[in-house]
PDB file of C-alpha atoms in Angstrom:
ATOM      1  CA  MET A 842      65.179  91.098  96.416  1.00  0.00           C
ATOM      2  CA  THR A 843      68.749  91.178  95.081  1.00  0.00           C
ATOM      3  CA  PRO A 844      68.699  94.845  93.946  1.00  0.00           C
ATOM      4  CA  LEU A 845      67.491  95.898  97.391  1.00  0.00           C
ATOM      5  CA  LEU A 846      70.321  93.985  99.056  1.00  0.00           C
ATOM      6  CA  LEU A 847      72.877  95.674  96.800  1.00  0.00           C
ATOM      7  CA  LEU A 848      71.975  99.167  98.009  1.00  0.00           C
ATOM      8  CA  PRO A 849      73.436  98.729 101.541  1.00  0.00           C
ATOM      9  CA  LEU A 850      76.662  97.570  99.873  1.00  0.00           C
ATOM     10  CA  LEU A 851      76.904 100.584  97.555  1.00  0.00           C
ATOM     11  CA  LEU A 852      75.594 103.489  99.642  1.00  0.00           C
ATOM     12  CA  PRO A 853      78.491 103.470 102.177  1.00  0.00           C
ATOM     13  CA  PHE A 854      80.742 104.698  99.354  1.00  0.00           C
ATOM     14  CA  LEU A 855      78.762 107.972  99.458  1.00  0.00           C
ATOM     15  CA  ALA A 856      79.100 108.408 103.231  1.00  0.00           C
ATOM     16  CA  PRO A 857      82.707 109.594 103.839  1.00  0.00           C
ATOM     17  CA  TRP A 858      82.333 112.994 102.170  1.00  0.00           C
ATOM     18  CA  PRO A 859      79.189 114.173 104.019  1.00  0.00           C
ATOM     19  CA  ALA A 860      80.621 112.638 107.192  1.00  0.00           C
ATOM     20  CA  ARG A 861      83.668 114.900 106.931  1.00  0.00           C
ATOM     21  CA  ARG A 862      81.495 117.934 106.303  1.00  0.00           C
ATOM     22  CA  THR A 863      79.110 117.182 109.172  1.00  0.00           C
ATOM     23  CA  LEU A 864      81.654 118.475 111.688  1.00  0.00           C
ATOM     24  CA  ASP A 865      81.668 121.839 109.914  1.00  0.00           C
ATOM     25  CA  ARG A 866      77.955 122.215 110.449  1.00  0.00           C
ATOM     26  CA  LEU A 867      77.130 120.594 113.786  1.00  0.00           C
ATOM     27  CA  PRO A 868      78.623 121.092 117.257  1.00  0.00           C
ATOM     28  CA  PRO A 869      81.280 118.423 117.917  1.00  0.00           C
ATOM     29  CA  ALA A 870      79.229 116.561 120.554  1.00  0.00           C
ATOM     30  CA  THR A 871      76.176 116.374 118.268  1.00  0.00           C
ATOM     31  CA  ALA A 872      78.296 115.455 115.265  1.00  0.00           C
ATOM     32  CA  LEU A 873      79.900 112.646 117.261  1.00  0.00           C
ATOM     33  CA  TRP A 874      76.518 111.065 117.973  1.00  0.00           C
ATOM     34  CA  VAL A 875      75.262 111.531 114.407  1.00  0.00           C
ATOM     35  CA  LEU A 876      78.425 110.069 112.900  1.00  0.00           C
ATOM     36  CA  THR A 877      78.592 107.107 115.279  1.00  0.00           C
ATOM     37  CA  VAL A 878      74.938 106.149 114.871  1.00  0.00           C
ATOM     38  CA  SER A 879      75.266 106.531 111.103  1.00  0.00           C
ATOM     39  CA  VAL A 880      78.386 104.390 110.798  1.00  0.00           C
ATOM     40  CA  LEU A 881      76.865 101.655 112.977  1.00  0.00           C
ATOM     41  CA  ALA A 882      73.614 101.690 111.004  1.00  0.00           C
ATOM     42  CA  LEU A 883      75.461 101.562 107.680  1.00  0.00           C
ATOM     43  CA  ALA A 884      77.620  98.695 108.939  1.00  0.00           C
ATOM     44  CA  GLY A 885      74.612  96.800 110.275  1.00  0.00           C
ATOM     45  CA  ALA A 886      72.719  97.180 106.994  1.00  0.00           C
ATOM     46  CA  CYS A 887      75.787  96.009 105.089  1.00  0.00           C
ATOM     47  CA  VAL A 888      76.257  92.909 107.239  1.00  0.00           C
ATOM     48  CA  GLY A 889      72.544  92.105 107.054  1.00  0.00           C
ATOM     49  CA  ALA A 890      72.571  92.375 103.262  1.00  0.00           C
ATOM     50  CA  LEU A 891      75.679  90.203 102.962  1.00  0.00           C
ATOM     51  CA  GLY A 892      74.164  87.605 105.275  1.00  0.00           C
ATOM     52  CA  ALA A 893      70.930  87.504 103.277  1.00  0.00           C
ATOM     53  CA  LEU A 894      72.878  87.066 100.037  1.00  0.00           C
ATOM     54  CA  VAL A 895      74.902  84.216 101.534  1.00  0.00           C
ATOM     55  CA  LEU A 896      71.798  82.426 102.812  1.00  0.00           C
ATOM     56  CA  THR A 897      70.010  82.947  99.509  1.00  0.00           C
ATOM     57  CA  GLY A 898      72.846  81.244  97.677  1.00  0.00           C
ATOM     58  CA  LEU A 899      73.100  78.384 100.173  1.00  0.00           C
ATOM     59  CA  LEU A 900      69.367  77.673 100.154  1.00  0.00           C
ATOM     60  CA  LYS A 901      69.435  77.156  96.415  1.00  0.00           C
ATOM     61  CA  PHE A 902      71.312  73.894  97.014  1.00  0.00           C
ATOM     62  CA  PRO A 903      69.084  70.928  97.975  1.00  0.00           C
ATOM     63  CA  ALA A 904      71.310  69.865 100.889  1.00  0.00           C
ATOM     64  CA  PHE A 905      71.096  73.274 102.603  1.00  0.00           C
ATOM     65  CA  ALA A 906      67.428  73.650 101.632  1.00  0.00           C
ATOM     66  CA  SER A 907      66.620  70.439 103.494  1.00  0.00           C
ATOM     67  CA  LEU A 908      68.487  71.684 106.554  1.00  0.00           C
ATOM     68  CA  GLY A 909      66.297  74.777 106.458  1.00  0.00           C
ATOM     69  CA  GLU A 910      63.170  72.579 106.219  1.00  0.00           C
ATOM     70  CA  LEU A 911      62.397  73.906 102.740  1.00  0.00           C
ATOM     71  CA  ILE A 912      60.111  71.800 100.547  1.00  0.00           C
ATOM     72  CA  HIS A 913      62.154  72.823  97.519  1.00  0.00           C
ATOM     73  CA  PRO A 914      65.332  74.859  97.009  1.00  0.00           C
ATOM     74  CA  LEU A 915      64.880  78.600  97.150  1.00  0.00           C
ATOM     75  CA  ARG A 916      63.748  80.124  93.873  1.00  0.00           C
ATOM     76  CA  THR A 917      64.630  83.690  92.957  1.00  0.00           C
ATOM     77  CA  PRO A 918      63.927  85.749  89.812  1.00  0.00           C
ATOM     78  CA  SER A 919      67.647  86.477  89.292  1.00  0.00           C
ATOM     79  CA  ASP A 920      69.166  82.997  89.515  1.00  0.00           C
ATOM     80  CA  ARG A 921      72.159  83.876  87.339  1.00  0.00           C
ATOM     81  CA  LEU A 922      73.234  86.648  89.696  1.00  0.00           C
ATOM     82  CA  VAL A 923      72.477  85.051  93.043  1.00  0.00           C
ATOM     83  CA  LEU A 924      75.185  82.388  93.160  1.00  0.00           C
ATOM     84  CA  PRO A 925      78.079  84.688  92.102  1.00  0.00           C
ATOM     85  CA  LEU A 926      76.865  87.361  94.514  1.00  0.00           C
ATOM     86  CA  ALA A 927      76.512  84.791  97.286  1.00  0.00           C
ATOM     87  CA  ALA A 928      80.064  83.562  96.660  1.00  0.00           C
ATOM     88  CA  VAL A 929      81.428  87.118  96.802  1.00  0.00           C
ATOM     89  CA  ALA A 930      79.374  87.889  99.924  1.00  0.00           C
ATOM     90  CA  THR A 931      80.720  84.766 101.616  1.00  0.00           C
ATOM     91  CA  GLY A 932      84.289  85.800 100.883  1.00  0.00           C
ATOM     92  CA  VAL A 933      83.701  89.362 102.095  1.00  0.00           C
ATOM     93  CA  LEU A 934      82.037  88.244 105.322  1.00  0.00           C
ATOM     94  CA  THR A 935      84.779  85.708 106.020  1.00  0.00           C
ATOM     95  CA  LEU A 936      87.528  88.264 105.396  1.00  0.00           C
ATOM     96  CA  SER A 937      85.771  90.860 107.542  1.00  0.00           C
ATOM     97  CA  LEU A 938      85.338  88.383 110.391  1.00  0.00           C
ATOM     98  CA  LEU A 939      88.985  87.346 110.256  1.00  0.00           C
ATOM     99  CA  THR A 940      90.315  90.910 110.202  1.00  0.00           C
ATOM    100  CA  LEU A 941      87.922  91.907 112.968  1.00  0.00           C
ATOM    101  CA  ALA A 942      88.992  88.989 115.159  1.00  0.00           C
ATOM    102  CA  ARG A 943      92.668  89.751 114.575  1.00  0.00           C
ATOM    103  CA  SER A 944      92.198  93.455 115.267  1.00  0.00           C
ATOM    104  CA  ALA A 945      90.113  92.788 118.389  1.00  0.00           C
ATOM    105  CA  HIS A 946      92.747  90.399 119.735  1.00  0.00           C
ATOM    106  CA  ARG A 947      95.490  92.949 119.116  1.00  0.00           C
ATOM    107  CA  GLN A 948      93.557  95.840 120.642  1.00  0.00           C
ATOM    108  CA  ILE A 949      92.442  93.888 123.714  1.00  0.00           C
ATOM    109  CA  ARG A 950      95.991  92.740 124.303  1.00  0.00           C
ATOM    110  CA  ALA A 951      97.257  96.326 123.977  1.00  0.00           C
ATOM    111  CA  LEU A 952      94.570  97.528 126.407  1.00  0.00           C
ATOM    112  CA  ARG A 953      95.465  94.870 128.966  1.00  0.00           C
ATOM    113  CA  THR A 954      99.139  95.759 128.678  1.00  0.00           C
ATOM    114  CA  ALA A 955      98.392  99.460 129.153  1.00  0.00           C
ATOM    115  CA  ARG A 956      96.133  98.768 132.149  1.00  0.00           C
ATOM    116  CA  THR A 957      98.703  96.482 133.752  1.00  0.00           C
ATOM    117  CA  GLU A 958     101.453  99.025 133.301  1.00  0.00           C
ATOM    118  CA  ALA A 959      99.275 101.834 134.657  1.00  0.00           C
ATOM    119  CA  ASP A 960      98.145  99.802 137.675  1.00  0.00           C
ATOM    120  CA  ARG A 961     101.747  99.096 138.610  1.00  0.00           C
ATOM    121  CA  ARG A 962     102.550 102.796 138.817  1.00  0.00           C
ATOM    122  CA  PRO A 963     101.635 105.060 141.717  1.00  0.00           C
ATOM    123  CA  ALA A 964      98.846 107.381 140.606  1.00  0.00           C
ATOM    124  CA  ALA A 965      98.168 110.960 141.662  1.00  0.00           C
ATOM    125  CA  GLY A 966      94.407 110.978 141.427  1.00  0.00           C
ATOM    126  CA  ASP A 967      93.614 109.877 137.884  1.00  0.00           C
ATOM    127  CA  LEU A 968      97.096 110.735 136.597  1.00  0.00           C
ATOM    128  CA  CYS A 969      99.604 107.967 135.927  1.00  0.00           C
ATOM    129  CA  VAL A 970     103.153 108.880 134.870  1.00  0.00           C
ATOM    130  CA  VAL A 971     105.128 106.289 132.903  1.00  0.00           C
ATOM    131  CA  ASP A 972     108.881 106.561 132.608  1.00  0.00           C
ATOM    132  CA  SER A 973     109.533 106.509 128.863  1.00  0.00           C
ATOM    133  CA  PRO A 974     111.729 108.374 126.349  1.00  0.00           C
ATOM    134  CA  HIS A 975     108.780 108.531 123.923  1.00  0.00           C
ATOM    135  CA  PRO A 976     106.395 111.502 124.391  1.00  0.00           C
ATOM    136  CA  ASP A 977     102.833 110.221 124.697  1.00  0.00           C
ATOM    137  CA  ALA A 978      99.625 110.927 126.598  1.00  0.00           C
ATOM    138  CA  TYR A 979      96.208 109.344 126.355  1.00  0.00           C
ATOM    139  CA  ALA A 980      92.972 108.624 128.192  1.00  0.00           C
ATOM    140  CA  LEU A 981      92.871 105.027 129.400  1.00  0.00           C
ATOM    141  CA  PRO A 982      89.386 103.503 129.802  1.00  0.00           C
ATOM    142  CA  GLY A 983      88.500 101.064 132.534  1.00  0.00           C
ATOM    143  CA  ARG A 984      87.877 101.240 136.263  1.00  0.00           C
ATOM    144  CA  PRO A 985      89.134 103.604 137.389  1.00  0.00           C
ATOM    145  CA  HIS A 986      89.695 105.901 134.416  1.00  0.00           C
ATOM    146  CA  ARG A 987      93.297 106.939 134.077  1.00  0.00           C
ATOM    147  CA  ILE A 988      95.275 109.583 132.239  1.00  0.00           C
ATOM    148  CA  VAL A 989      98.545 108.051 131.140  1.00  0.00           C
ATOM    149  CA  VAL A 990     101.410 110.408 130.343  1.00  0.00           C
ATOM    150  CA  THR A 991     105.076 109.660 129.778  1.00  0.00           C
ATOM    151  CA  THR A 992     107.948 111.519 131.383  1.00  0.00           C
ATOM    152  CA  ALA A 993     109.128 112.589 127.934  1.00  0.00           C
ATOM    153  CA  MET A 994     105.782 114.268 127.259  1.00  0.00           C
ATOM    154  CA  LEU A 995     105.897 116.066 130.612  1.00  0.00           C
ATOM    155  CA  ARG A 996     109.328 117.433 129.737  1.00  0.00           C
ATOM    156  CA  SER A 997     107.991 118.688 126.400  1.00  0.00           C
ATOM    157  CA  LEU A 998     105.372 120.986 127.980  1.00  0.00           C
ATOM    158  CA  ASN A 999     105.372 123.757 130.530  1.00  0.00           C
ATOM    159  CA  PRO A1000     103.119 123.465 133.634  1.00  0.00           C
ATOM    160  CA  ALA A1001     100.194 125.395 132.110  1.00  0.00           C
ATOM    161  CA  GLU A1002     100.307 123.325 128.936  1.00  0.00           C
ATOM    162  CA  ARG A1003     100.394 120.129 130.970  1.00  0.00           C
ATOM    163  CA  GLU A1004      97.216 121.101 132.782  1.00  0.00           C
ATOM    164  CA  ALA A1005      95.545 121.920 129.467  1.00  0.00           C
ATOM    165  CA  LEU A1006      96.574 118.533 128.084  1.00  0.00           C
ATOM    166  CA  PHE A1007      95.251 116.761 131.185  1.00  0.00           C
ATOM    167  CA  ALA A1008      91.953 118.642 130.852  1.00  0.00           C
ATOM    168  CA  HIS A1009      91.639 117.338 127.302  1.00  0.00           C
ATOM    169  CA  GLU A1010      92.225 113.728 128.348  1.00  0.00           C
ATOM    170  CA  ARG A1011      89.824 114.042 131.296  1.00  0.00           C
ATOM    171  CA  ALA A1012      87.170 115.283 128.871  1.00  0.00           C
ATOM    172  CA  HIS A1013      87.639 112.070 126.872  1.00  0.00           C
ATOM    173  CA  ASN A1014      87.093 109.926 129.952  1.00  0.00           C
ATOM    174  CA  ARG A1015      84.083 111.895 131.173  1.00  0.00           C
ATOM    175  CA  ALA A1016      82.349 111.667 127.800  1.00  0.00           C
ATOM    176  CA  GLY A1017      83.174 107.972 127.308  1.00  0.00           C
ATOM    177  CA  HIS A1018      84.725 108.630 123.916  1.00  0.00           C
ATOM    178  CA  HIS A1019      86.345 105.195 123.877  1.00  0.00           C
ATOM    179  CA  TYR A1020      82.906 103.679 123.316  1.00  0.00           C
ATOM    180  CA  PHE A1021      82.387 105.810 120.201  1.00  0.00           C
ATOM    181  CA  LEU A1022      85.855 104.966 118.904  1.00  0.00           C
ATOM    182  CA  ALA A1023      85.386 101.236 119.515  1.00  0.00           C
ATOM    183  CA  ALA A1024      82.025 101.306 117.710  1.00  0.00           C
ATOM    184  CA  ALA A1025      83.539 103.115 114.729  1.00  0.00           C
ATOM    185  CA  GLU A1026      86.468 100.694 114.660  1.00  0.00           C
ATOM    186  CA  LEU A1027      84.027  97.766 114.625  1.00  0.00           C
ATOM    187  CA  ALA A1028      81.971  99.300 111.810  1.00  0.00           C
ATOM    188  CA  ALA A1029      85.077  99.986 109.715  1.00  0.00           C
ATOM    189  CA  HIS A1030      85.686  96.238 109.440  1.00  0.00           C
ATOM    190  CA  CYS A1031      82.258  95.719 107.873  1.00  0.00           C
ATOM    191  CA  HIS A1032      82.828  97.870 104.770  1.00  0.00           C
ATOM    192  CA  PRO A1033      86.025  99.479 103.434  1.00  0.00           C
ATOM    193  CA  ALA A1034      84.293 102.803 102.706  1.00  0.00           C
ATOM    194  CA  LEU A1035      83.359 103.157 106.374  1.00  0.00           C
ATOM    195  CA  ARG A1036      87.003 103.666 107.293  1.00  0.00           C
ATOM    196  CA  GLY A1037      86.587 107.264 106.176  1.00  0.00           C
ATOM    197  CA  VAL A1038      83.575 107.678 108.468  1.00  0.00           C
ATOM    198  CA  ARG A1039      85.603 106.112 111.282  1.00  0.00           C
ATOM    199  CA  ASP A1040      88.225 108.823 110.829  1.00  0.00           C
ATOM    200  CA  SER A1041      85.488 111.461 111.065  1.00  0.00           C
ATOM    201  CA  VAL A1042      84.256 109.878 114.317  1.00  0.00           C
ATOM    202  CA  ARG A1043      87.783 110.090 115.718  1.00  0.00           C
ATOM    203  CA  LEU A1044      88.039 113.740 114.731  1.00  0.00           C
ATOM    204  CA  ALA A1045      84.637 114.494 116.250  1.00  0.00           C
ATOM    205  CA  ALA A1046      85.730 112.892 119.534  1.00  0.00           C
ATOM    206  CA  GLU A1047      88.882 115.012 119.591  1.00  0.00           C
ATOM    207  CA  ARG A1048      86.981 118.188 118.734  1.00  0.00           C
ATOM    208  CA  ASP A1049      84.448 117.451 121.476  1.00  0.00           C
ATOM    209  CA  ALA A1050      87.263 116.979 124.000  1.00  0.00           C
ATOM    210  CA  ASP A1051      88.949 120.147 122.705  1.00  0.00           C
ATOM    211  CA  GLU A1052      85.834 122.216 123.357  1.00  0.00           C
ATOM    212  CA  ALA A1053      85.255 120.707 126.781  1.00  0.00           C
ATOM    213  CA  ALA A1054      88.898 121.261 127.764  1.00  0.00           C
ATOM    214  CA  ALA A1055      88.846 124.834 126.442  1.00  0.00           C
ATOM    215  CA  ALA A1056      85.848 125.569 128.647  1.00  0.00           C
ATOM    216  CA  ALA A1057      87.557 123.986 131.658  1.00  0.00           C
ATOM    217  CA  VAL A1058      90.869 125.779 131.131  1.00  0.00           C
ATOM    218  CA  GLY A1059      89.307 129.073 130.066  1.00  0.00           C
ATOM    219  CA  ASP A1060      92.027 129.747 127.484  1.00  0.00           C
ATOM    220  CA  ARG A1061      91.539 128.403 123.962  1.00  0.00           C
ATOM    221  CA  ARG A1062      94.949 129.624 122.784  1.00  0.00           C
ATOM    222  CA  LEU A1063      96.710 127.833 125.647  1.00  0.00           C
ATOM    223  CA  LEU A1064      94.946 124.587 124.803  1.00  0.00           C
ATOM    224  CA  ALA A1065      95.756 124.982 121.104  1.00  0.00           C
ATOM    225  CA  THR A1066      99.410 125.553 121.958  1.00  0.00           C
ATOM    226  CA  ALA A1067      99.510 122.525 124.274  1.00  0.00           C
ATOM    227  CA  ILE A1068      97.955 120.244 121.653  1.00  0.00           C
ATOM    228  CA  ALA A1069     100.282 121.497 118.930  1.00  0.00           C
ATOM    229  CA  ARG A1070     103.414 121.087 121.059  1.00  0.00           C
ATOM    230  CA  ALA A1071     102.319 117.656 122.284  1.00  0.00           C
ATOM    231  CA  ALA A1072     101.644 116.528 118.722  1.00  0.00           C
ATOM    232  CA  LEU A1073     105.028 117.778 117.529  1.00  0.00           C
ATOM    233  CA  ALA A1074     106.781 116.059 120.425  1.00  0.00           C
ATOM    234  CA  GLY A1075     105.076 112.731 119.833  1.00  0.00           C
ATOM    235  CA  HIS A1076     105.033 112.853 116.036  1.00  0.00           C
ATOM    236  CA  ALA A1077     107.983 110.519 115.473  1.00  0.00           C
ATOM    237  CA  SER A1078     107.496 108.391 118.576  1.00  0.00           C
ATOM    238  CA  PRO A1079     105.971 104.909 118.434  1.00  0.00           C
ATOM    239  CA  SER A1080     102.818 104.291 120.445  1.00  0.00           C
ATOM    240  CA  THR A1081     101.459 100.943 121.618  1.00  0.00           C
ATOM    241  CA  ARG A1082      98.155 102.278 122.925  1.00  0.00           C
ATOM    242  CA  PRO A1083      94.952 100.676 121.568  1.00  0.00           C
ATOM    243  CA  ALA A1084      93.263 102.357 118.603  1.00  0.00           C
ATOM    244  CA  PHE A1085      90.163 103.162 120.652  1.00  0.00           C
ATOM    245  CA  THR A1086      92.011 104.994 123.421  1.00  0.00           C
ATOM    246  CA  PRO A1087      91.603 108.703 122.626  1.00  0.00           C
ATOM    247  CA  ALA A1088      94.609 111.004 122.773  1.00  0.00           C
ATOM    248  CA  ALA A1089      95.105 114.721 122.238  1.00  0.00           C
ATOM    249  CA  THR A1090      97.810 114.126 119.643  1.00  0.00           C
ATOM    250  CA  THR A1091      95.639 112.071 117.252  1.00  0.00           C
ATOM    251  CA  GLY A1092      93.690 113.237 114.247  1.00  0.00           C
ATOM    252  CA  PRO A1093      94.391 116.243 112.007  1.00  0.00           C
ATOM    253  CA  VAL A1094      95.958 118.452 114.665  1.00  0.00           C
ATOM    254  CA  PRO A1095      96.301 121.579 112.426  1.00  0.00           C
ATOM    255  CA  GLN A1096      92.564 121.482 111.730  1.00  0.00           C
ATOM    256  CA  ARG A1097      91.781 121.166 115.424  1.00  0.00           C
ATOM    257  CA  VAL A1098      94.159 123.987 116.352  1.00  0.00           C
ATOM    258  CA  ALA A1099      92.597 126.227 113.699  1.00  0.00           C
ATOM    259  CA  ALA A1100      89.132 125.504 115.111  1.00  0.00           C
ATOM    260  CA  LEU A1101      90.291 126.434 118.615  1.00  0.00           C
ATOM    261  CA  LEU A1102      91.868 129.680 117.422  1.00  0.00           C
ATOM    262  CA  ALA A1103      88.974 130.689 115.177  1.00  0.00           C
ATOM    263  CA  PRO A1104      86.731 133.495 116.507  1.00  0.00           C
ATOM    264  CA  THR A1105      83.550 132.258 118.144  1.00  0.00           C
ATOM    265  CA  GLY A1106      80.916 131.866 115.479  1.00  0.00           C
ATOM    266  CA  GLY A1107      83.473 132.580 112.805  1.00  0.00           C
ATOM    267  CA  ARG A1108      84.289 129.038 111.777  1.00  0.00           C
ATOM    268  CA  PRO A1109      83.358 128.170 108.177  1.00  0.00           C
ATOM    269  CA  ARG A1110      80.048 126.339 107.957  1.00  0.00           C
ATOM    270  CA  ALA A1111      79.119 123.756 105.361  1.00  0.00           C
ATOM    271  CA  ALA A1112      75.714 123.853 103.751  1.00  0.00           C
ATOM    272  CA  ARG A1113      73.020 122.289 105.899  1.00  0.00           C
ATOM    273  CA  TRP A1114      72.273 119.640 103.310  1.00  0.00           C
ATOM    274  CA  THR A1115      75.595 117.844 103.851  1.00  0.00           C
ATOM    275  CA  ALA A1116      74.487 116.628 107.280  1.00  0.00           C
ATOM    276  CA  TYR A1117      71.090 115.725 105.857  1.00  0.00           C
ATOM    277  CA  LEU A1118      72.795 113.793 103.054  1.00  0.00           C
ATOM    278  CA  LEU A1119      74.568 111.531 105.551  1.00  0.00           C
ATOM    279  CA  VAL A1120      71.330 110.882 107.438  1.00  0.00           C
ATOM    280  CA  ALA A1121      69.451 110.240 104.178  1.00  0.00           C
ATOM    281  CA  CYS A1122      72.158 107.868 102.945  1.00  0.00           C
ATOM    282  CA  THR A1123      71.954 105.944 106.214  1.00  0.00           C
ATOM    283  CA  ALA A1124      68.159 105.845 106.217  1.00  0.00           C
ATOM    284  CA  VAL A1125      67.944 104.578 102.625  1.00  0.00           C
ATOM    285  CA  SER A1126      70.591 101.933 103.321  1.00  0.00           C
ATOM    286  CA  VAL A1127      68.797 100.650 106.412  1.00  0.00           C
ATOM    287  CA  ALA A1128      65.387 100.738 104.697  1.00  0.00           C
ATOM    288  CA  ALA A1129      66.666  98.889 101.625  1.00  0.00           C
ATOM    289  CA  GLY A1130      68.483  96.300 103.724  1.00  0.00           C
ATOM    290  CA  THR A1131      65.427  95.745 105.916  1.00  0.00           C
ATOM    291  CA  ALA A1132      63.131  95.413 102.895  1.00  0.00           C
ATOM    292  CA  GLY A1133      65.544  92.971 101.262  1.00  0.00           C
ATOM    293  CA  VAL A1134      65.783  90.811 104.386  1.00  0.00           C
ATOM    294  CA  VAL A1135      61.996  90.820 104.821  1.00  0.00           C
ATOM    295  CA  ASP A1136      61.585  89.811 101.175  1.00  0.00           C
ATOM    296  CA  PHE A1137      64.140  87.026 101.667  1.00  0.00           C
ATOM    297  CA  HIS A1138      62.242  85.767 104.719  1.00  0.00           C
ATOM    298  CA  HIS A1139      59.013  85.785 102.727  1.00  0.00           C
ATOM    299  CA  GLU A1140      60.585  83.697  99.961  1.00  0.00           C
ATOM    300  CA  VAL A1141      61.889  81.239 102.549  1.00  0.00           C
ATOM    301  CA  GLU A1142      58.383  80.877 103.976  1.00  0.00           C
ATOM    302  CA  ILE A1143      57.056  80.147 100.496  1.00  0.00           C
ATOM    303  CA  ALA A1144      59.745  77.520  99.953  1.00  0.00           C
ATOM    304  CA  GLN A1145      58.794  75.993 103.316  1.00  0.00           C
ATOM    305  CA  GLY A1146      55.203  75.720 102.099  1.00  0.00           C
ATOM    306  CA  GLU A1147      53.789  78.077 104.779  1.00  0.00           C
ATOM    307  CA  ASN A1148      52.324  80.484 102.208  1.00  0.00           C
ATOM    308  CA  GLY A1149      51.888  78.026  99.410  1.00  0.00           C
ATOM    309  CA  ALA A1150      54.555  76.626  97.093  1.00  0.00           C
TER     310      ALA A1150
END
């Protein structure tokens, strides 16, 4: 059982590289779904494996075994490894839970502050202008969806570039990219290696919005110029927006600009197997975690005397 439960803890270290390359092979919208599902599945398998290790260690003590209605403490072939692994798993789960709770509290508070500030301002349709010396613009989730832009950002762009920037932020709201970003942020707290996949999800969301905005504006060069100028204007400015609120100035802007300016069909493509590698890594992790949890449940049933002791 223990070797199977170790796989979901090790395989996420292989995921960041194929995750980065997936965007080179798949359209941004497809890549966004593949990356988000993969990072959630990897995180779920990791948490399930950690939980099974913790319970395995606890059920080896008579006091916890009696609480679980076990006839005898849980017996495993690798007794020397189980207790140290269970102790480490307990520490990792506790730390992950604490950091997740702290991050969630901070992000929810930032979202409420942004919504309150936006609701106090008169809106022109979905556009809300905030008087601020710091250039910033982002898509604000909630009901109704808003595009928040500061006066400093408006001064940094000409009218055509402003419309291109607004088209990008509207694309974020239409596609519900904040859900993808929130899911990736949640998964990143489950395993440190998944932070790299989270960054790829963020880039995929921005690339998807870039393509949608380019189609709406009808001028890829104009959109690329607007994003570049907005990013330069807001580079040194602090932002209090939540991490899961998408914005045109986030992510590797030079890479996004290059993709917008590249000839259609002329972007470099990674080998097809890189996308398959991410899917295979996720599938093996989930399968190993599921098999390990099922095996753990079977051993618990034996210890309870349901299948013989």
